[in-house]
Coordinates of C-alpha atoms and ligand atoms in Angstrom, one line a residue:
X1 CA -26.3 95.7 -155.9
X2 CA -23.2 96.2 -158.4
X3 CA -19.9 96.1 -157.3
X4 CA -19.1 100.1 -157.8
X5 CA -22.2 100.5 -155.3
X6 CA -20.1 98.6 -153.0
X7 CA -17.1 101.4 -153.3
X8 CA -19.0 104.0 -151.9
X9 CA -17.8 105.5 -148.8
X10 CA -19.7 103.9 -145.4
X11 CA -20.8 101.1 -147.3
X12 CA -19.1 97.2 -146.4
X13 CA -17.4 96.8 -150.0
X14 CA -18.4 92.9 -149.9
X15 CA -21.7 93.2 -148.7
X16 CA -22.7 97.0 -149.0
X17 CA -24.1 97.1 -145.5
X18 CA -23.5 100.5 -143.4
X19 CA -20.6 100.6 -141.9
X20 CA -21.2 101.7 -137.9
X21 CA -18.7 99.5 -135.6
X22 CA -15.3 100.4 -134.9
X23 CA -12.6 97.9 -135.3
X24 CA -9.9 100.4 -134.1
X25 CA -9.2 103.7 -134.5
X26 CA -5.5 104.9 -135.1
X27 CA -6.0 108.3 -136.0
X28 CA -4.5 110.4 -138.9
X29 CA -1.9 108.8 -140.6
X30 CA 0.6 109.3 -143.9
X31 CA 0.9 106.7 -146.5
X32 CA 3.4 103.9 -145.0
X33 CA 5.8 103.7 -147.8
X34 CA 6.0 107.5 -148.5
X35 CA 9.3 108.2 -147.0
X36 CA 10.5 112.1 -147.0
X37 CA 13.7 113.5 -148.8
X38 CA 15.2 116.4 -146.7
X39 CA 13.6 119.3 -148.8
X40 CA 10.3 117.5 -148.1
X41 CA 10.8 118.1 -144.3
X42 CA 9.5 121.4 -144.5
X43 CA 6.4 121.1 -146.9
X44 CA 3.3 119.8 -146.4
X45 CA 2.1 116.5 -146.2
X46 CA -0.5 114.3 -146.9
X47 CA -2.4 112.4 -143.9
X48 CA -5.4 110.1 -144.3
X49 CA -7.3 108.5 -142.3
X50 CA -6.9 105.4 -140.5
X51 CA -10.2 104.5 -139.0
X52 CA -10.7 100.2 -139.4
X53 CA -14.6 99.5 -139.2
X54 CA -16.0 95.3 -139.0
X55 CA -19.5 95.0 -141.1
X56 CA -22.2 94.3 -138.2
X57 CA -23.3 92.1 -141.2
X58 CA -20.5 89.4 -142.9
X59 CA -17.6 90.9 -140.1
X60 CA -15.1 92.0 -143.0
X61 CA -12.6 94.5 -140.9
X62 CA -12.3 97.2 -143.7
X63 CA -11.3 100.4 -144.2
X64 CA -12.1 103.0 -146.6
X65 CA -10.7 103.9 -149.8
X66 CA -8.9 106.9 -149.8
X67 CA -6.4 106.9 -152.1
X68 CA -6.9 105.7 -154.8
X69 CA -5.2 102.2 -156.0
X70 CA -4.0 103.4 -159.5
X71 CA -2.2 106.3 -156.7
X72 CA -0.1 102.8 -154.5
X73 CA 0.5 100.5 -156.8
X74 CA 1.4 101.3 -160.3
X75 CA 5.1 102.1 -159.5
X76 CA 5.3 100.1 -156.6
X77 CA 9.1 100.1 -154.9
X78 CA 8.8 96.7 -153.7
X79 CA 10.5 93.9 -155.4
X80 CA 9.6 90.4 -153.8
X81 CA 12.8 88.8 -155.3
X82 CA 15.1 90.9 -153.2
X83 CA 13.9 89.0 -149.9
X84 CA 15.7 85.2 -149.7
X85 CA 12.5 83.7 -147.5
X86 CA 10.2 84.9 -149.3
X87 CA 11.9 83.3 -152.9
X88 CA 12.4 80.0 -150.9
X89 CA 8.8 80.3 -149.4
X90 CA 7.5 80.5 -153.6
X91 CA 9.4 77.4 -154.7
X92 CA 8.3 75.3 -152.0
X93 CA 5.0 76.1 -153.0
X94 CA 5.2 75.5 -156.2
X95 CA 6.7 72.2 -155.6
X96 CA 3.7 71.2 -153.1
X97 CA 0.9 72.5 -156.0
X98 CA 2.6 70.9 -158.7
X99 CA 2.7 67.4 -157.4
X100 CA -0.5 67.9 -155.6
X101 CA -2.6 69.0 -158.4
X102 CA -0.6 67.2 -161.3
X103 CA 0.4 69.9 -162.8
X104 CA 2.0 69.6 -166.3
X105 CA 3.7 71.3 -169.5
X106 CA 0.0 71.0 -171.0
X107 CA -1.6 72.7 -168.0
X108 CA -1.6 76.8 -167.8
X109 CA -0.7 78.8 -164.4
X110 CA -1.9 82.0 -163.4
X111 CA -0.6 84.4 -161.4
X112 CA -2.5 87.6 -159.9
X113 CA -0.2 90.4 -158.3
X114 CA 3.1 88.7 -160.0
X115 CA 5.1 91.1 -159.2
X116 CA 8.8 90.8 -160.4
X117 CA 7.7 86.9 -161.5
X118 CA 9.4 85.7 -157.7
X119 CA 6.9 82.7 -158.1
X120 CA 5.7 82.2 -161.7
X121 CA 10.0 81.4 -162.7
X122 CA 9.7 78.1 -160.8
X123 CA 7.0 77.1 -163.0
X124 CA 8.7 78.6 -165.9
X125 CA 11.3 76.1 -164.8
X126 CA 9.4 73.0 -164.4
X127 CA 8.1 73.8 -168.1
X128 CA 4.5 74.5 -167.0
X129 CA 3.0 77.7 -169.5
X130 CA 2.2 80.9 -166.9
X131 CA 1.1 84.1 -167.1
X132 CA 1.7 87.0 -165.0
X133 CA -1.3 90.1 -163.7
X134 CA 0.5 92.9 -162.6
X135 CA -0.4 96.5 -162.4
X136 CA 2.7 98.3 -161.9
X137 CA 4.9 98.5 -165.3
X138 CA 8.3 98.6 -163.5
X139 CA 8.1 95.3 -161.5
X140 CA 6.0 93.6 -164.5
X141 CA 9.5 94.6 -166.6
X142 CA 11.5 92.9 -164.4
X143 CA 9.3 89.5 -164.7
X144 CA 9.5 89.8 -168.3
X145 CA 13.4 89.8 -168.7
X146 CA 13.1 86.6 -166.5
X147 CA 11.0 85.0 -169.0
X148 CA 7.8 85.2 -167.2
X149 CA 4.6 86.5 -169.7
X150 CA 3.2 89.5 -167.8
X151 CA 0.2 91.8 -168.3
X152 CA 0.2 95.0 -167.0
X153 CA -3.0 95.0 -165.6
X154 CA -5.4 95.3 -162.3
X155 CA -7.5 92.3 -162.2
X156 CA -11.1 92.1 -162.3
X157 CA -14.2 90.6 -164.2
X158 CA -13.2 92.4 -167.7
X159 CA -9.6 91.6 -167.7
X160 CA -11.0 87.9 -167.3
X161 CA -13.6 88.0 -170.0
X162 CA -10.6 89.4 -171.9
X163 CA -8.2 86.3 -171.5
X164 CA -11.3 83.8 -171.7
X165 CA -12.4 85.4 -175.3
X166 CA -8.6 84.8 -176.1
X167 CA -8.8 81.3 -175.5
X168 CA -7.1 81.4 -172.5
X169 CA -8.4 79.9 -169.0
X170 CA -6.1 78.9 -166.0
X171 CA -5.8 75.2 -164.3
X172 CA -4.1 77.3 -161.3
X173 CA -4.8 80.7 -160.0
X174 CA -2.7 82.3 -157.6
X175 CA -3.2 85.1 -155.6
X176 CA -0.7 86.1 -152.6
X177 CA -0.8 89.1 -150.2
X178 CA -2.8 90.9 -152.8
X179 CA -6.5 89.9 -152.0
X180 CA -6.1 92.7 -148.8
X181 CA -5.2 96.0 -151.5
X182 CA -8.1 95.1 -153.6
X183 CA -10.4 98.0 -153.3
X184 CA -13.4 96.2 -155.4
X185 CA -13.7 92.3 -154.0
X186 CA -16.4 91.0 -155.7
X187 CA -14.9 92.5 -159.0
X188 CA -11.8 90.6 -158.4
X189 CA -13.2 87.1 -156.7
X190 CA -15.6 87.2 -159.4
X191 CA -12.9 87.8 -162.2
X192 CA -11.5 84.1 -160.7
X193 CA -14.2 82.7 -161.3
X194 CA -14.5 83.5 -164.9
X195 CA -10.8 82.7 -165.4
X196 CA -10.6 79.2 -163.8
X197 CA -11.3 76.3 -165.7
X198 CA -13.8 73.8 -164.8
X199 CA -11.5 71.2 -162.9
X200 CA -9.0 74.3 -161.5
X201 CA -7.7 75.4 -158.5
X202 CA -7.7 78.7 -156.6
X203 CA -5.1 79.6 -153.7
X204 CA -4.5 82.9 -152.0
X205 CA -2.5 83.7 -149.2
X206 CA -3.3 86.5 -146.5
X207 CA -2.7 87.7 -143.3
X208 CA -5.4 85.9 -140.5
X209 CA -7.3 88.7 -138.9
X210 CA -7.6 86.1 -135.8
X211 CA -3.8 86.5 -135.5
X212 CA -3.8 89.8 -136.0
X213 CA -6.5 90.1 -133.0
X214 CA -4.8 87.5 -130.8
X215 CA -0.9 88.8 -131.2
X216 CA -2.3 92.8 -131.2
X217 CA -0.7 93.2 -134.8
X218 CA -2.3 96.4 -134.8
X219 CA 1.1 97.9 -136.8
X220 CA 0.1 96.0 -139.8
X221 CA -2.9 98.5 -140.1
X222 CA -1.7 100.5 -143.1
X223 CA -3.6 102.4 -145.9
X224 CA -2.7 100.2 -148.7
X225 CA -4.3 97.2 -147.0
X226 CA -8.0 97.6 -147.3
X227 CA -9.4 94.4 -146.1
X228 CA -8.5 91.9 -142.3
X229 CA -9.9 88.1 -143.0
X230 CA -10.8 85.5 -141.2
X231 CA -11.6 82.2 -143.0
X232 CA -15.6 82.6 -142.3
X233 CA -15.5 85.6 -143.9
X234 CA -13.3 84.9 -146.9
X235 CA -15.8 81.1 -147.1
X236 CA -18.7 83.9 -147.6
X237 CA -17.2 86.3 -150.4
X238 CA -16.1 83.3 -152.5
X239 CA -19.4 81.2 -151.9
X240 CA -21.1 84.5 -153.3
X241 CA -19.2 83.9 -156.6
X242 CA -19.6 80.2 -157.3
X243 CA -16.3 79.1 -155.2
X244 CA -15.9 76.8 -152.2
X245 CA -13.2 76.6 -150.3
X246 CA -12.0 72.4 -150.0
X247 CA -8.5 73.2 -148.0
X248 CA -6.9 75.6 -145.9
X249 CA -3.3 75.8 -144.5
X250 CA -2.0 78.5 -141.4
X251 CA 1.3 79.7 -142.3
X252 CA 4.0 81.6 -140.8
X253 CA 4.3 84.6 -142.7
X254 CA 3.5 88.1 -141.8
X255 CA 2.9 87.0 -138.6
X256 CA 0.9 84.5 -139.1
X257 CA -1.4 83.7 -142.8
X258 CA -4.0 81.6 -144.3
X259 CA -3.4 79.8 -147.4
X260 CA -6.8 78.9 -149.1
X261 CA -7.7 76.5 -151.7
X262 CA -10.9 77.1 -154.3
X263 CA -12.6 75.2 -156.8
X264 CA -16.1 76.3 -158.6
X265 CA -19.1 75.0 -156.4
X266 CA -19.6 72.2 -159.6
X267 CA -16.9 70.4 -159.5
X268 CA -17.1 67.5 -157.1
X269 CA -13.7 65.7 -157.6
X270 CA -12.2 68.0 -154.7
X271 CA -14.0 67.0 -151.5
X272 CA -14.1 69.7 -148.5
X273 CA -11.1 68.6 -146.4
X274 CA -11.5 68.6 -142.4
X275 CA -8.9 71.3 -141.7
X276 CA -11.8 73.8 -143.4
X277 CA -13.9 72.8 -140.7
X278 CA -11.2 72.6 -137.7
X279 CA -10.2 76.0 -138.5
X280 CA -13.6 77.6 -138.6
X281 CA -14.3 75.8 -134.8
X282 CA -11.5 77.9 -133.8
X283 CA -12.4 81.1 -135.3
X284 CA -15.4 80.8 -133.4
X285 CA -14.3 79.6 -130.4
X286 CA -12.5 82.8 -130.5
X287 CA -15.7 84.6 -131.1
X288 CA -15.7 85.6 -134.5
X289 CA -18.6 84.4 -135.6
X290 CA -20.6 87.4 -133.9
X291 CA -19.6 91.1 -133.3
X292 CA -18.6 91.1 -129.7
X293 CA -15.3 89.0 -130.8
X294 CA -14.2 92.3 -132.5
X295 CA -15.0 94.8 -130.3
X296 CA -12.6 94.4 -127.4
X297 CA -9.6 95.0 -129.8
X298 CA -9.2 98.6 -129.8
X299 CA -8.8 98.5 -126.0
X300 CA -6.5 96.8 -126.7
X301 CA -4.5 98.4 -128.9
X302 CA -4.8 101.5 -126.5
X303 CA -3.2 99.8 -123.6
X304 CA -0.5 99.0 -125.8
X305 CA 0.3 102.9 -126.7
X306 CA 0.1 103.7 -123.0
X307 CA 2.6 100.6 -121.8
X308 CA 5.1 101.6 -125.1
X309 CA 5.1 105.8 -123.9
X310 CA 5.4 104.6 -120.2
X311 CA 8.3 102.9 -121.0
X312 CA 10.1 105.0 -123.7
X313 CA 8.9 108.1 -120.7
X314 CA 11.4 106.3 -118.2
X315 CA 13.9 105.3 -120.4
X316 CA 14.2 108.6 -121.5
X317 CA 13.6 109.8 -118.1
X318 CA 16.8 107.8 -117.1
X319 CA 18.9 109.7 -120.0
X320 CA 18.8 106.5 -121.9
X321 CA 19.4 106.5 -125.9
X322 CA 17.1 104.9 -128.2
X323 CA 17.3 104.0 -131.2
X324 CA 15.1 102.2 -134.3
X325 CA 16.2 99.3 -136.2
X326 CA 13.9 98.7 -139.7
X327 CA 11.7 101.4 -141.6
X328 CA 9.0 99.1 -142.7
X329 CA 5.4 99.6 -143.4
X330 CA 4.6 98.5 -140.4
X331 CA 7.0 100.7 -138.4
X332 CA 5.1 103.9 -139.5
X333 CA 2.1 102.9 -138.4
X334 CA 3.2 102.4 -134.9
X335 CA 5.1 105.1 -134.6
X336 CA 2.3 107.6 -136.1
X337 CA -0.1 106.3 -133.5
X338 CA 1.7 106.4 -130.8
X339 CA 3.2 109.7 -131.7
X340 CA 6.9 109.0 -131.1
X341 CA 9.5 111.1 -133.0
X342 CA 13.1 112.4 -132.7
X343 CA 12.2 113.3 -128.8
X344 CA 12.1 109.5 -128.1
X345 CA 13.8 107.6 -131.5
X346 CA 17.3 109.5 -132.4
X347 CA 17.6 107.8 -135.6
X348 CA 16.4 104.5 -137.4
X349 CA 18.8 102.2 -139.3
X350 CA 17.5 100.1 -142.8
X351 CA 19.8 97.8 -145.0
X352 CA 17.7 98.8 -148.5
X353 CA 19.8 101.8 -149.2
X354 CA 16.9 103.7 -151.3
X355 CA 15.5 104.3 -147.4
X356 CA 19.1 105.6 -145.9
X357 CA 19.1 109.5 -146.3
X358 CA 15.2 109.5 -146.1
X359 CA 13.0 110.1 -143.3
X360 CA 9.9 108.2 -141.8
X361 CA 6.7 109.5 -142.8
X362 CA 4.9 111.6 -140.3
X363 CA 7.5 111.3 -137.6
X364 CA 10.4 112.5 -139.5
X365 CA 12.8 110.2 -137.8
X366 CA 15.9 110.1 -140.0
X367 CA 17.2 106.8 -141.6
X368 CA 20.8 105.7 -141.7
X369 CA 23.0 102.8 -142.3
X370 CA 23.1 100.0 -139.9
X371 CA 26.5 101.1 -139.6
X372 CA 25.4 104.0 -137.1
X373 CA 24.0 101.9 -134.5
X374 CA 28.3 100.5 -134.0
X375 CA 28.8 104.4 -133.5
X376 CA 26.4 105.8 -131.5
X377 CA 26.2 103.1 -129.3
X378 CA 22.5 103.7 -128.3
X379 CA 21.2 101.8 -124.7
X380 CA 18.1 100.4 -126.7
X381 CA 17.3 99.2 -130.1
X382 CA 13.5 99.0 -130.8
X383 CA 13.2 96.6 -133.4
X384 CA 10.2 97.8 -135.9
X385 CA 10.0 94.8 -138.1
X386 CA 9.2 92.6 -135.0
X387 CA 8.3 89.7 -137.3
X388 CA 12.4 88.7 -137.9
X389 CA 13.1 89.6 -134.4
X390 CA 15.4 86.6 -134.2
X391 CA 17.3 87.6 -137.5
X392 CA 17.8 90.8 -135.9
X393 CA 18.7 90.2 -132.8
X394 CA 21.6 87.6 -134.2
X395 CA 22.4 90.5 -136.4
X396 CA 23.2 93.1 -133.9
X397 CA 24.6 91.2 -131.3
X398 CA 27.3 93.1 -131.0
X399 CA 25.3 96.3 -129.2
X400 CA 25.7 93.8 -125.6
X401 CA 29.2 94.8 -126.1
X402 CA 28.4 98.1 -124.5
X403 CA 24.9 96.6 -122.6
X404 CA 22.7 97.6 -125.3
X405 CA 19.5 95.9 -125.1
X406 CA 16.5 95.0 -127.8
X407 CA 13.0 96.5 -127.4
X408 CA 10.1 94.2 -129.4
X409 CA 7.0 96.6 -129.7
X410 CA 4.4 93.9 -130.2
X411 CA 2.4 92.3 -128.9
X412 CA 3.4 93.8 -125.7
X413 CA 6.8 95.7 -124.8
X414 CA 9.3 93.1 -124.0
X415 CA 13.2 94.0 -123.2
X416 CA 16.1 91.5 -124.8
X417 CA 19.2 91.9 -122.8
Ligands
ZN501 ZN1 -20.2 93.2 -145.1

């Protein structure tokens, strides 16, 4: 079995087992981040598919490729250093692996999916040698003139026979929110392998599919996100490339993530810590060790459609005017699913101003300035990006002036007054 076997459409792109069981199905969708001038409005547009099967076999939720990764992610919009949590999030783990692992100037740290060098400058800082992986040329620019080394590369076995014949091999590898848009696992697990030196460490950070099940993220679904992990699962693909797993920490962000630690299956100074097996209890306690712990979700996910329309129905019913606040990711796949357009959402607000003057994909619901909401006065604001709820909500309080209220999506339709 080679890895490009594993790419082929059906096929489990871990394991290469047929893919038969629904995860969930969410119909036809457009890519999340490809928001619509005006002159676009009346042209065609692209909608893929976005069906989300579990393998019967190692329960990876996965969906097929359908655009093609060099098509996402080589001029990617998003810079992680314009978001304050997530810089402050970065340091403070660089802090914990540095004193942790005794990292030094003499030891070398890697990052994969650097991005605009939002983590790899607090090494730089600290005097520790890095290097950056990054695929898209205008976000690896932006490391650069900060002083972080970056490749502009995808990652894989090659690119880390490449920086081992050049003498270079990494004491820390880091990998965060990129291990679900890699289209070709093994290819990029096994590429760690090759890269890490004998005594090194591993960590990567993504979302846990059991939170995602449990809190009815459905909305964080999109096209660009390939692969929904729990820890067994993620245990399996790295034991299938020489890596165990010794540590594992649950952390807040995107609703809710895993951060795992690996080290090659030889080296026996890091013993397997307890919280590797606590967590794995709970993940099948919750029934993910067999396939009926999967199924039940897209019922789910159904009922939430139904509750959302019901309400949005009356409200509207009632003469009530809605409005959106956020035009993330996120937003677009519940909206797309749930097929709500201008006839429920008047407009949407968004503080990145490369999004105001735009429209949502699919739905066409135009984006303004946050500024709009203090003139139109809408009755409800349905907050998209449900994950800084509290931000937003402390943000806008001025809309009780008038008795505006706050609609949160997910997991179920709840009302702020
Ligand atoms: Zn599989």
């Amino acid at each position: 079995m080679t890895q490009s076997q594993n790419r082929k459409k059906g096929k489990c792109r871990f394991c290469g087992n047929s893919l038969t069981q629904t995860f969930v199905d969410l119909g036809m969708s457009p890519l999340c981040e490809s928001y619509r001038s005006l002159e676009q409005l009346n042209q065609m547009e692209p909608f893929f598919p976005l069906h989300v099967y579990v393998c019967g076999e190692c329960f990876l939720v996965q969906l097929e490729e359908f655009v093609p990764p060099e098509e996402i992610f080589t001029e990617y919009a998003y810079f992680s250093s314009y978001s304050d949590t997530w810089l402050a999030h970065a340091k403070s783990y660089v802090d914990l692996v540095t004193k942790r692992f005794g990292l030094s100037t003499g030891s070398f740290a890697i990052e994969l999916a650097s991005n605009d060098g939002y983590l790899l400058q607090y090494f730089v800082d600290k005097g520790i040698p890095v290097l950056g992986i990054e695929p898209a040329a205008n976000v690896a620019a932006a490391a650069v003139s900060k002083g972080v080394p970056t490749l502009v590369k995808f990652f894989g076995v090659q690119t880390a026979k490449d920086l081992v014949a050049n003498g270079q091999r990494a004491d820390l590898i880091a990998a965060n929110n990129v291990l679900a848009q890699v289209p070709d696992l093994n290819d990029f697990v096994g590429g760690m392998r090759i890269l890490l030196n004998p005594g090194g460490v591993i960590t990567v950070e993504f979302p846990h599919l059991m939170k995602l099940i449990q809190e009815n993220q459905f909305d964080t679904i999109y096209h660009e996100h390939f692969s929904y992990f729990s820890f067994q699962t993620a245990e399996r693909i790295f034991a299938a490339h020489g890596l165990v797993l010794f540590d594992v920490e649950e952390i807040p962000t995107h609703g809710g993530s895993l951060r795992i630690y690996g080290r090659r299956a030889d080296d026996v100074t890091k013993p397997v810590c307890e919280t590797v097996a606590r967590l794995k209890e709970q993940e099948t306690e919750y029934g993910l060790g067999h396939l009926d712990g999967y199924l039940s979700f897209a019922e789910n996910v159904k009922e939430t459609k139904r509750k959302l329309l019901e309400f949005l129905i009356q409200a509207k019913r009632e003469g009530k005017r809605i409005a959106g606040y956020g035009a993330p990711g996120k937003g677009n796949t519940l909206l797309n699913y749930c097929g709500i357009r201008t006839d429920f959402l008047d407009f949407t607000v968004d503080r990145n101003p490369y999004k105001q003057g735009k429209f949502l994909p699919g739905t066409h619901i135009p984006i303004h300035s946050p500024e709009l909401i203090r003139q139109e006065r809408p009755d409800y604001v349905m907050i998209l990006p449900w994950n800084f709820r509290e931000e937003i909500v402390r943000q806008l309080y001025y809309i009780r002036e008038w008795g505006g209220k706050f609609i949160v999506p997910i997991p179920e339709v709840t009302v702020i007054p």
